[in-house]
Amino acid sequence: MTEAIILEQKSTSASTNRSVSNKRLYIFPTQHGLIFALMLIVMLMGSVNYTNSMAYMLTFLLASLYIVCMLHTYRNLKGMVLKTNNAKPVFAGETAEFPLILINRTTTDRHSVVIHPWPKKRIGKRMQYRGAEYSNIVPGEIHKGTIPVMTQVRGRLRPGRLRIYSTYPLGLFRAWSYMDCSNYCLVYPKPEGSTELPQYSQDPTRDHYGEQIGADDFIGVRQYKPGDSIKNIDWKALAKEQGVLIKRFSGSGARQLLFHWGHTKHLGDNEKRLSQLALWIIIAEQEGLRYSLELPDIKIPIGNGDSHRHQSLRALALAEYGN
Amino acid sequence: MLFFRMVVGGIVFSSVFITYGTMVGRDAGVTLLVLLGGMKLLEIKAERDYFISVFIGFLLILTNFFYLQTLPISLYMGVAVLVLIASLVSFNDRGASFNLTGRIKIAAKLYVYAIPLMLIMFLLFPRVSGPLWGLPKDAQSGISGIDDEMIPGSISELILSDEVAFRVEFDGPIPERSKLYWRGPVLWHTDGFKWVPDIPDEPDLTVNYNSQALNYIVTLEPTDKNWLFSLDIPSQAAENSRLTHDLQLRTQRSVTNRTRYDLSSYVDYEMHSNDPEELQDALQLPGRYHPKTIELARSWRSEGLSDREIIERALSHFNQETFYYTLTPPIFINDNIDEFMFESRQGFCEHYAAAFTILMRAAGIPARVVTGYQGGIINPVGQYLIVYQRDAHAWTEVWLGDDGGWVRADPTSAVSPSRVTQGIESALPDTLINVPPGLFNNGFSRDLWENMSNTFDAINNRWNQWVLGYDRNRQRFFLSQLGLGDLRRKELMIGLVVMLAICLAVISYGMFSRTTVNTDKAKTWFENFKRRLSACGIQVYDYEGPQDLAIRAAKQRRDLAKSINEICQTYINVRYKGQLEFLDQLEHQIRLFKPAKNPG
């Protein structure tokens, strides 16, 4: 779901207005800019006291540069278009990377723009993010980037308010604007706990259910159907231009696993239980096993593959149980 | 680290204090700033330190102007500011996308925008006359010029100076050189060695002017003394000054800045003093000194000569005896006048003026020494007169009673007439004059050098007059030239703000009006193109992109295929590849696309 803003620029076309909202641009001297202004006052007093023409001239030159710098800093962001999107899911503790597009819709080059979540949050001693920086933004070109945000807990992480700012060219002024970003990153629970998979399924008699399709012995090929695991594609056959074929294995040793909320009861803490389930899912995926997930309020039927994995982990990420 | 910093800081502060005995004032302040700037460079860590170093740089440039404000220095400082601005750009250039030239280009661009604003501020910012809280003592130093006491050698040391004393613009033709006596301090009292002025008094004079008044404007370089120079005798005091009984122009405050003043003077006059005490002062002789000189004068008097004849006699004495006009007279040991008159007979103008005055007084004719400048060089480039320090001169004024009043008698002209008629350059050997070493000292290079230095001085003079001398009076004059008359400070401030606003509006218009391209222009034109297509019978679908449309439309109308393909390709380039430079081409192509309804 893309969201977009344009900075201080009235859009004439209706088609762009629908998705791009116009944002106000703010500008104020930076800390250095305030010191500079103070210095200008001191310089002016010196010039008046000594009635020194060149001192006046220098003071006025710097004062003019100050004003001109303000205009240039403002222009450096004006008309810029910023688009964001949802980030790819990550595990808690990893860094979420929100994709970002910056477009310069003007005819002049823009420089040194920083985009970061606002207000600044810290995790321990580290900032929660490093801002995305753009050094040279050429007119008409699309500049891709990411806002990296460190994650801590599972769930939906929203960067919330983003700030886009620039102090170019002299660092005496900062122009900035905000984007209230409703994009999110799905954060899976951090995989932790025992690497040993649960030895039994809910129904021990059906533990070895997958005779036909398993992972042990090769028994032949069949036509590819959408949804088949990419791991089972017969690549050699594909290379021989025999079409997309799926290798089939006898499943004597293949297990169908059921990851049940109840299996993790001994861990006590809900978050630890979810972490354990996440770890099992990862291991099961790595080993190409089929598994189903049962949580108190949701059941995910047996399956395997990326979308199944995502569906299961998503359920874990969004699970809400009181402790 | 903190300890180290405190130690270094302590050393810096204490060494400045030991050197200057103070922490305030120009020299000590600048030294401190230089040291702090240097130290700051050593401990740059954070972004803030870069900024602080650059700011210290700006302050150093400012303080430099308290010492030197010449045109070349100002241009040089302009470049220094540019470099500092460029370094600010590099702190803010994340990812270092510019090279050095690029950063300097950006700084230069900012400069170009800033200069009109700067000029408006410079011209309209209300000027106050005089300092806000008083200048530190060392605000002016190392200034040479005529002093108000004269000892042997005090004027000849100025002869080596190429510095300008003042410049004069005449309202009318410039009088001939032999009339250009620039009156400075008048000296009355002598102790046999040193000459000093009288206590200034109100003038009590009757002056008959026999010529037309000469109007002129003097631009005096700072002297740090409280008198002005006038051409011969001024009719009235200049602004901020008053006339004394011996027609000096005295100022209340010493001249610490370049000062401009209007005067009108007469070179042909009769000046009668009405104060008998004054005449007594003009007969003072220093006790037991100069017996031989006094004896000589008395012998003339005893011959029964009149006052005028005695003056003639004295002048012809200098002229006919073997007196030399020289910059390097021998050192006089005991009685400088007697030794000069009867032994060495080599001296400079102060020796002649002093000896002549003593002769006159001994003969009973009231006399006084006048110091100042004589002559000056006309700058043909700027049509004004430059008087250098080397034009310093001393002469005598004698009292002829009712038969003429105070009259100038210049004994130097008796010894070396060319000093007065052609200037000091002709009276002294060539080597003294300012042809720089390395240039051949022949006529050609002298002329060339003179031309160059005249041009340079003319530029310099403009610079001094209009930029460095831009004060309240100049500002008033400038505004009256614009027809604005005398604005009060408040009105001036309003004018300044209004002008700045107008200028900023123009700049912003230039910056913002052309910067934004509506990318939908391409789309607008393409919609237009689609309408033209459907008008000639080609169905247009909303879901179809330009590429598919081109293929389909080209099949349908083979006669238009070429232009359809071209237009669609340009549109793709502009809208999807961001090649905005083709926008005009797209517009042009679509304008020209006027298909007939049916093929054929």
Short mmCIF file of N, CA and C in Angstrom, two decimals, chain B residues 16-150:
data_model
loop_
_atom_site.label_atom_id
_atom_site.label_comp_id
_atom_site.label_asym_id
_atom_site.label_seq_id
_atom_site.Cartn_x
_atom_site.Cartn_y
_atom_site.Cartn_z
N VAL B 16 48.72 36.27 26.01
CA VAL B 16 48.15 37.51 25.46
C VAL B 16 48.23 38.62 26.50
N PHE B 17 47.92 38.27 27.73
CA PHE B 17 47.93 39.29 28.79
C PHE B 17 49.34 39.81 29.01
N ILE B 18 50.32 38.90 29.01
CA ILE B 18 51.71 39.33 29.23
C ILE B 18 52.16 40.26 28.10
N THR B 19 51.77 39.92 26.87
CA THR B 19 52.21 40.72 25.73
C THR B 19 51.58 42.10 25.72
N TYR B 20 50.27 42.16 25.98
CA TYR B 20 49.57 43.43 25.80
C TYR B 20 49.20 44.11 27.10
N GLY B 21 49.30 43.39 28.22
CA GLY B 21 48.92 43.99 29.49
C GLY B 21 47.43 44.17 29.65
N THR B 22 46.67 43.62 28.71
CA THR B 22 45.21 43.75 28.80
C THR B 22 44.59 42.64 27.96
N MET B 23 43.30 42.43 28.17
CA MET B 23 42.61 41.43 27.34
C MET B 23 41.65 42.12 26.39
N VAL B 24 41.41 43.40 26.59
CA VAL B 24 40.49 44.11 25.70
C VAL B 24 41.28 44.96 24.73
N GLY B 25 40.58 45.58 23.82
CA GLY B 25 41.26 46.42 22.83
C GLY B 25 41.48 45.65 21.55
N ARG B 26 41.86 46.39 20.53
CA ARG B 26 41.92 45.80 19.20
C ARG B 26 43.00 44.73 19.10
N ASP B 27 44.23 45.10 19.42
CA ASP B 27 45.33 44.17 19.18
C ASP B 27 45.22 42.92 20.03
N ALA B 28 44.94 43.12 21.33
CA ALA B 28 44.85 41.97 22.22
C ALA B 28 43.68 41.08 21.81
N GLY B 29 42.56 41.70 21.46
CA GLY B 29 41.38 40.94 21.06
C GLY B 29 41.64 40.10 19.83
N VAL B 30 42.29 40.71 18.85
CA VAL B 30 42.58 39.99 17.60
C VAL B 30 43.56 38.86 17.86
N THR B 31 44.57 39.12 18.66
CA THR B 31 45.54 38.07 18.97
C THR B 31 44.85 36.88 19.62
N LEU B 32 43.97 37.19 20.55
CA LEU B 32 43.23 36.14 21.24
C LEU B 32 42.41 35.32 20.25
N LEU B 33 41.77 36.03 19.34
CA LEU B 33 40.92 35.38 18.35
C LEU B 33 41.74 34.47 17.45
N VAL B 34 42.90 34.96 17.02
CA VAL B 34 43.78 34.16 16.17
C VAL B 34 44.19 32.89 16.89
N LEU B 35 44.59 33.04 18.16
CA LEU B 35 45.04 31.88 18.92
C LEU B 35 43.90 30.89 19.13
N LEU B 36 42.72 31.41 19.49
CA LEU B 36 41.59 30.52 19.73
C LEU B 36 41.20 29.80 18.45
N GLY B 37 41.25 30.54 17.33
CA GLY B 37 40.93 29.92 16.04
C GLY B 37 41.89 28.78 15.74
N GLY B 38 43.18 29.02 15.98
CA GLY B 38 44.18 27.99 15.72
C GLY B 38 43.98 26.79 16.62
N MET B 39 43.70 27.05 17.89
CA MET B 39 43.50 25.95 18.84
C MET B 39 42.26 25.13 18.48
N LYS B 40 41.23 25.85 18.03
CA LYS B 40 39.98 25.17 17.70
C LYS B 40 40.22 24.14 16.59
N LEU B 41 41.07 24.52 15.64
CA LEU B 41 41.35 23.60 14.53
C LEU B 41 41.97 22.30 15.04
N LEU B 42 42.68 22.40 16.17
CA LEU B 42 43.35 21.21 16.69
C LEU B 42 42.38 20.24 17.34
N GLU B 43 41.23 20.74 17.76
CA GLU B 43 40.35 19.83 18.51
C GLU B 43 39.01 19.62 17.81
N ILE B 44 39.04 19.67 16.50
CA ILE B 44 37.79 19.46 15.77
C ILE B 44 37.36 18.01 15.88
N LYS B 45 36.20 17.79 16.43
CA LYS B 45 35.67 16.43 16.52
C LYS B 45 34.26 16.37 15.94
N ALA B 46 33.39 17.16 16.56
CA ALA B 46 31.99 17.09 16.15
C ALA B 46 31.72 18.11 15.05
N GLU B 47 30.52 18.00 14.51
CA GLU B 47 30.10 18.91 13.45
C GLU B 47 30.15 20.35 13.94
N ARG B 48 29.80 20.54 15.22
CA ARG B 48 29.76 21.89 15.78
C ARG B 48 31.12 22.57 15.68
N ASP B 49 32.20 21.79 15.88
CA ASP B 49 33.53 22.39 15.88
C ASP B 49 33.88 22.97 14.51
N TYR B 50 33.42 22.30 13.46
CA TYR B 50 33.66 22.85 12.12
C TYR B 50 33.01 24.22 11.99
N PHE B 51 31.76 24.27 12.44
CA PHE B 51 31.03 25.53 12.30
C PHE B 51 31.71 26.63 13.10
N ILE B 52 32.10 26.30 14.33
CA ILE B 52 32.72 27.32 15.19
C ILE B 52 34.01 27.82 14.54
N SER B 53 34.79 26.91 13.95
CA SER B 53 36.04 27.36 13.31
C SER B 53 35.75 28.31 12.17
N VAL B 54 34.73 27.97 11.38
CA VAL B 54 34.40 28.86 10.25
C VAL B 54 33.93 30.22 10.77
N PHE B 55 33.15 30.21 11.85
CA PHE B 55 32.65 31.47 12.40
C PHE B 55 33.81 32.31 12.92
N ILE B 56 34.78 31.65 13.57
CA ILE B 56 35.96 32.39 14.03
C ILE B 56 36.67 33.00 12.82
N GLY B 57 36.68 32.25 11.73
CA GLY B 57 37.27 32.78 10.49
C GLY B 57 36.59 34.06 10.05
N PHE B 58 35.26 34.08 10.09
CA PHE B 58 34.53 35.30 9.70
C PHE B 58 34.93 36.47 10.60
N LEU B 59 35.01 36.20 11.91
CA LEU B 59 35.37 37.28 12.84
C LEU B 59 36.77 37.80 12.57
N LEU B 60 37.68 36.87 12.21
CA LEU B 60 39.05 37.31 11.92
C LEU B 60 39.09 38.22 10.70
N ILE B 61 38.28 37.88 9.71
CA ILE B 61 38.23 38.73 8.51
C ILE B 61 37.72 40.11 8.90
N LEU B 62 36.74 40.13 9.78
CA LEU B 62 36.20 41.42 10.23
C LEU B 62 37.29 42.24 10.92
N THR B 63 38.02 41.61 11.82
CA THR B 63 39.02 42.37 12.57
C THR B 63 40.14 42.84 11.65
N ASN B 64 40.38 42.09 10.60
CA ASN B 64 41.39 42.53 9.65
C ASN B 64 41.07 43.91 9.08
N PHE B 65 39.77 44.18 8.93
CA PHE B 65 39.37 45.48 8.37
C PHE B 65 39.65 46.63 9.34
N PHE B 66 39.88 46.32 10.61
CA PHE B 66 40.22 47.40 11.53
C PHE B 66 41.65 47.88 11.30
N TYR B 67 42.44 47.08 10.57
CA TYR B 67 43.80 47.48 10.27
C TYR B 67 43.92 48.02 8.85
N LEU B 68 43.32 47.30 7.92
CA LEU B 68 43.50 47.64 6.51
C LEU B 68 42.18 47.51 5.78
N GLN B 69 41.86 48.52 5.02
CA GLN B 69 40.61 48.43 4.25
C GLN B 69 40.83 48.75 2.79
N THR B 70 42.02 48.58 2.29
CA THR B 70 42.26 48.97 0.91
C THR B 70 41.50 48.06 -0.04
N LEU B 71 41.42 48.52 -1.27
CA LEU B 71 40.66 47.75 -2.27
C LEU B 71 41.22 46.34 -2.48
N PRO B 72 42.56 46.20 -2.68
CA PRO B 72 43.07 44.84 -2.88
C PRO B 72 42.82 43.94 -1.67
N ILE B 73 42.99 44.48 -0.48
CA ILE B 73 42.75 43.68 0.73
C ILE B 73 41.28 43.27 0.80
N SER B 74 40.40 44.20 0.44
CA SER B 74 38.98 43.90 0.51
C SER B 74 38.61 42.79 -0.47
N LEU B 75 39.20 42.86 -1.67
CA LEU B 75 38.91 41.81 -2.66
C LEU B 75 39.43 40.46 -2.14
N TYR B 76 40.61 40.52 -1.57
CA TYR B 76 41.21 39.30 -1.04
C TYR B 76 40.34 38.70 0.06
N MET B 77 39.83 39.56 0.93
CA MET B 77 38.97 39.09 2.01
C MET B 77 37.66 38.53 1.45
N GLY B 78 37.21 39.13 0.32
CA GLY B 78 36.02 38.59 -0.34
C GLY B 78 36.24 37.15 -0.76
N VAL B 79 37.44 36.87 -1.28
CA VAL B 79 37.76 35.50 -1.67
C VAL B 79 37.81 34.60 -0.44
N ALA B 80 38.36 35.13 0.65
CA ALA B 80 38.45 34.34 1.88
C ALA B 80 37.05 33.96 2.38
N VAL B 81 36.12 34.90 2.29
CA VAL B 81 34.74 34.61 2.71
C VAL B 81 34.16 33.52 1.81
N LEU B 82 34.46 33.62 0.52
CA LEU B 82 33.95 32.62 -0.43
C LEU B 82 34.44 31.23 -0.05
N VAL B 83 35.72 31.14 0.31
CA VAL B 83 36.28 29.84 0.67
C VAL B 83 35.62 29.31 1.95
N LEU B 84 35.38 30.20 2.90
CA LEU B 84 34.73 29.77 4.14
C LEU B 84 33.30 29.28 3.86
N ILE B 85 32.61 30.00 2.97
CA ILE B 85 31.25 29.58 2.61
C ILE B 85 31.30 28.21 1.94
N ALA B 86 32.29 28.04 1.07
CA ALA B 86 32.42 26.75 0.38
C ALA B 86 32.68 25.65 1.39
N SER B 87 33.42 25.95 2.46
CA SER B 87 33.66 24.89 3.43
C SER B 87 32.39 24.60 4.23
N LEU B 88 31.55 25.61 4.43
CA LEU B 88 30.24 25.33 5.05
C LEU B 88 29.42 24.41 4.15
N VAL B 89 29.52 24.65 2.84
CA VAL B 89 28.79 23.78 1.90
C VAL B 89 29.28 22.34 2.06
N SER B 90 30.59 22.18 2.20
CA SER B 90 31.09 20.80 2.26
C SER B 90 30.67 20.10 3.54
N PHE B 91 30.46 20.86 4.64
CA PHE B 91 29.96 20.17 5.85
C PHE B 91 28.55 19.65 5.62
N ASN B 92 27.81 20.31 4.76
CA ASN B 92 26.41 19.97 4.57
C ASN B 92 26.16 19.15 3.33
N ASP B 93 27.24 18.77 2.68
CA ASP B 93 27.13 17.97 1.46
C ASP B 93 27.25 16.51 1.87
N ARG B 94 26.13 15.93 2.30
CA ARG B 94 26.16 14.56 2.76
C ARG B 94 26.50 13.65 1.59
N GLY B 95 27.39 12.73 1.83
CA GLY B 95 27.77 11.83 0.77
C GLY B 95 28.77 12.44 -0.19
N ALA B 96 29.25 13.66 0.15
CA ALA B 96 30.31 14.32 -0.62
C ALA B 96 30.10 14.20 -2.11
N SER B 97 28.96 14.72 -2.58
CA SER B 97 28.67 14.58 -4.00
C SER B 97 29.35 15.65 -4.85
N PHE B 98 29.98 16.64 -4.20
CA PHE B 98 30.66 17.68 -4.98
C PHE B 98 32.16 17.57 -4.81
N ASN B 99 32.86 17.96 -5.84
CA ASN B 99 34.30 18.16 -5.68
C ASN B 99 34.52 19.62 -5.28
N LEU B 100 35.76 19.98 -5.14
CA LEU B 100 36.09 21.33 -4.65
C LEU B 100 35.49 22.42 -5.54
N THR B 101 35.65 22.24 -6.86
CA THR B 101 35.11 23.25 -7.78
C THR B 101 33.60 23.37 -7.63
N GLY B 102 32.96 22.22 -7.47
CA GLY B 102 31.51 22.23 -7.32
C GLY B 102 31.09 23.01 -6.10
N ARG B 103 31.82 22.81 -5.00
CA ARG B 103 31.45 23.51 -3.76
C ARG B 103 31.68 25.00 -3.91
N ILE B 104 32.80 25.35 -4.57
CA ILE B 104 33.07 26.79 -4.73
C ILE B 104 32.04 27.41 -5.65
N LYS B 105 31.59 26.63 -6.66
CA LYS B 105 30.55 27.14 -7.56
C LYS B 105 29.27 27.44 -6.79
N ILE B 106 28.92 26.53 -5.89
CA ILE B 106 27.69 26.75 -5.12
C ILE B 106 27.84 27.98 -4.24
N ALA B 107 29.00 28.09 -3.60
CA ALA B 107 29.24 29.27 -2.76
C ALA B 107 29.15 30.54 -3.60
N ALA B 108 29.71 30.48 -4.81
CA ALA B 108 29.69 31.66 -5.68
C ALA B 108 28.26 32.01 -6.06
N LYS B 109 27.44 30.98 -6.26
CA LYS B 109 26.04 31.22 -6.62
C LYS B 109 25.33 31.93 -5.48
N LEU B 110 25.57 31.47 -4.27
CA LEU B 110 24.97 32.14 -3.12
C LEU B 110 25.43 33.59 -3.04
N TYR B 111 26.70 33.80 -3.33
CA TYR B 111 27.29 35.14 -3.35
C TYR B 111 26.52 36.05 -4.30
N VAL B 112 26.28 35.53 -5.50
CA VAL B 112 25.61 36.34 -6.52
C VAL B 112 24.23 36.77 -6.03
N TYR B 113 23.53 35.86 -5.36
CA TYR B 113 22.23 36.22 -4.82
C TYR B 113 22.37 37.23 -3.69
N ALA B 114 23.46 37.10 -2.91
CA ALA B 114 23.58 37.92 -1.69
C ALA B 114 24.02 39.35 -1.99
N ILE B 115 24.74 39.54 -3.10
CA ILE B 115 25.35 40.85 -3.31
C ILE B 115 24.34 42.00 -3.44
N PRO B 116 23.24 41.84 -4.22
CA PRO B 116 22.29 42.96 -4.24
C PRO B 116 21.72 43.28 -2.86
N LEU B 117 21.44 42.25 -2.09
CA LEU B 117 20.91 42.48 -0.74
C LEU B 117 21.94 43.24 0.10
N MET B 118 23.21 42.83 -0.05
CA MET B 118 24.27 43.48 0.70
C MET B 118 24.36 44.96 0.35
N LEU B 119 24.27 45.25 -0.95
CA LEU B 119 24.38 46.65 -1.37
C LEU B 119 23.24 47.49 -0.81
N ILE B 120 22.04 46.93 -0.83
CA ILE B 120 20.90 47.67 -0.27
C ILE B 120 21.15 47.97 1.20
N MET B 121 21.59 46.95 1.93
CA MET B 121 21.84 47.15 3.35
C MET B 121 22.94 48.19 3.55
N PHE B 122 23.99 48.08 2.75
CA PHE B 122 25.12 48.99 2.92
C PHE B 122 24.69 50.43 2.66
N LEU B 123 23.88 50.64 1.62
CA LEU B 123 23.51 52.00 1.26
C LEU B 123 22.47 52.58 2.21
N LEU B 124 21.57 51.74 2.69
CA LEU B 124 20.43 52.30 3.43
C LEU B 124 20.51 52.12 4.93
N PHE B 125 21.39 51.27 5.41
CA PHE B 125 21.45 51.10 6.86
C PHE B 125 21.84 52.43 7.51
N PRO B 126 21.03 52.91 8.47
CA PRO B 126 21.32 54.23 9.04
C PRO B 126 22.67 54.24 9.73
N ARG B 127 23.47 55.26 9.42
CA ARG B 127 24.79 55.37 10.03
C ARG B 127 24.73 56.35 11.18
N VAL B 128 25.41 56.02 12.23
CA VAL B 128 25.54 56.97 13.33
C VAL B 128 26.94 57.54 13.24
N SER B 129 27.08 58.80 13.65
CA SER B 129 28.42 59.35 13.64
C SER B 129 29.01 59.17 15.02
N GLY B 130 30.22 58.67 15.04
CA GLY B 130 30.89 58.50 16.32
C GLY B 130 30.66 57.12 16.90
N PRO B 131 31.56 56.71 17.75
CA PRO B 131 31.49 55.37 18.29
C PRO B 131 30.37 55.20 19.31
N LEU B 132 29.98 53.94 19.53
CA LEU B 132 28.92 53.63 20.48
C LEU B 132 29.42 53.75 21.91
N TRP B 133 30.57 53.17 22.17
CA TRP B 133 31.03 53.17 23.56
C TRP B 133 32.51 53.56 23.65
N GLY B 134 32.97 54.25 22.64
CA GLY B 134 34.36 54.71 22.71
C GLY B 134 35.31 53.69 22.15
N LEU B 135 36.31 54.16 21.47
CA LEU B 135 37.26 53.26 20.84
C LEU B 135 38.35 52.91 21.82
N PRO B 136 38.85 51.70 21.74
CA PRO B 136 40.02 51.39 22.53
C PRO B 136 41.19 52.28 22.11
N LYS B 137 42.14 52.44 23.02
CA LYS B 137 43.25 53.38 22.75
C LYS B 137 44.04 53.02 21.51
N ASP B 138 44.11 51.71 21.23
CA ASP B 138 44.98 51.31 20.12
C ASP B 138 44.25 51.23 18.80
N ALA B 139 43.07 51.89 18.72
CA ALA B 139 42.31 51.82 17.47
C ALA B 139 43.09 52.39 16.30
N GLN B 140 43.89 53.41 16.56
CA GLN B 140 44.71 54.00 15.51
C GLN B 140 46.14 53.95 16.00
N SER B 141 47.03 53.54 15.17
CA SER B 141 48.42 53.61 15.58
C SER B 141 49.30 53.63 14.35
N GLY B 142 50.51 54.05 14.54
CA GLY B 142 51.46 54.06 13.43
C GLY B 142 51.11 55.06 12.36
N ILE B 143 50.46 56.15 12.74
CA ILE B 143 50.12 57.17 11.75
C ILE B 143 51.23 58.21 11.74
N SER B 144 51.69 58.55 10.55
CA SER B 144 52.71 59.60 10.49
C SER B 144 52.08 60.84 9.91
N GLY B 145 52.68 61.98 10.17
CA GLY B 145 52.13 63.23 9.66
C GLY B 145 52.76 64.38 10.39
N ILE B 146 52.28 65.56 10.03
CA ILE B 146 52.81 66.78 10.63
C ILE B 146 52.44 66.83 12.10
N ASP B 147 53.39 67.14 12.92
CA ASP B 147 53.12 67.28 14.35
C ASP B 147 52.97 68.78 14.66
N ASP B 148 52.51 69.09 15.89
CA ASP B 148 52.40 70.52 16.18
C ASP B 148 53.60 70.99 17.00
N GLU B 149 54.69 70.26 16.94
CA GLU B 149 55.95 70.83 17.41
C GLU B 149 57.01 70.50 16.38
N MET B 150 57.97 71.40 16.25
CA MET B 150 58.94 71.20 15.19
C MET B 150 60.33 71.17 15.79
#
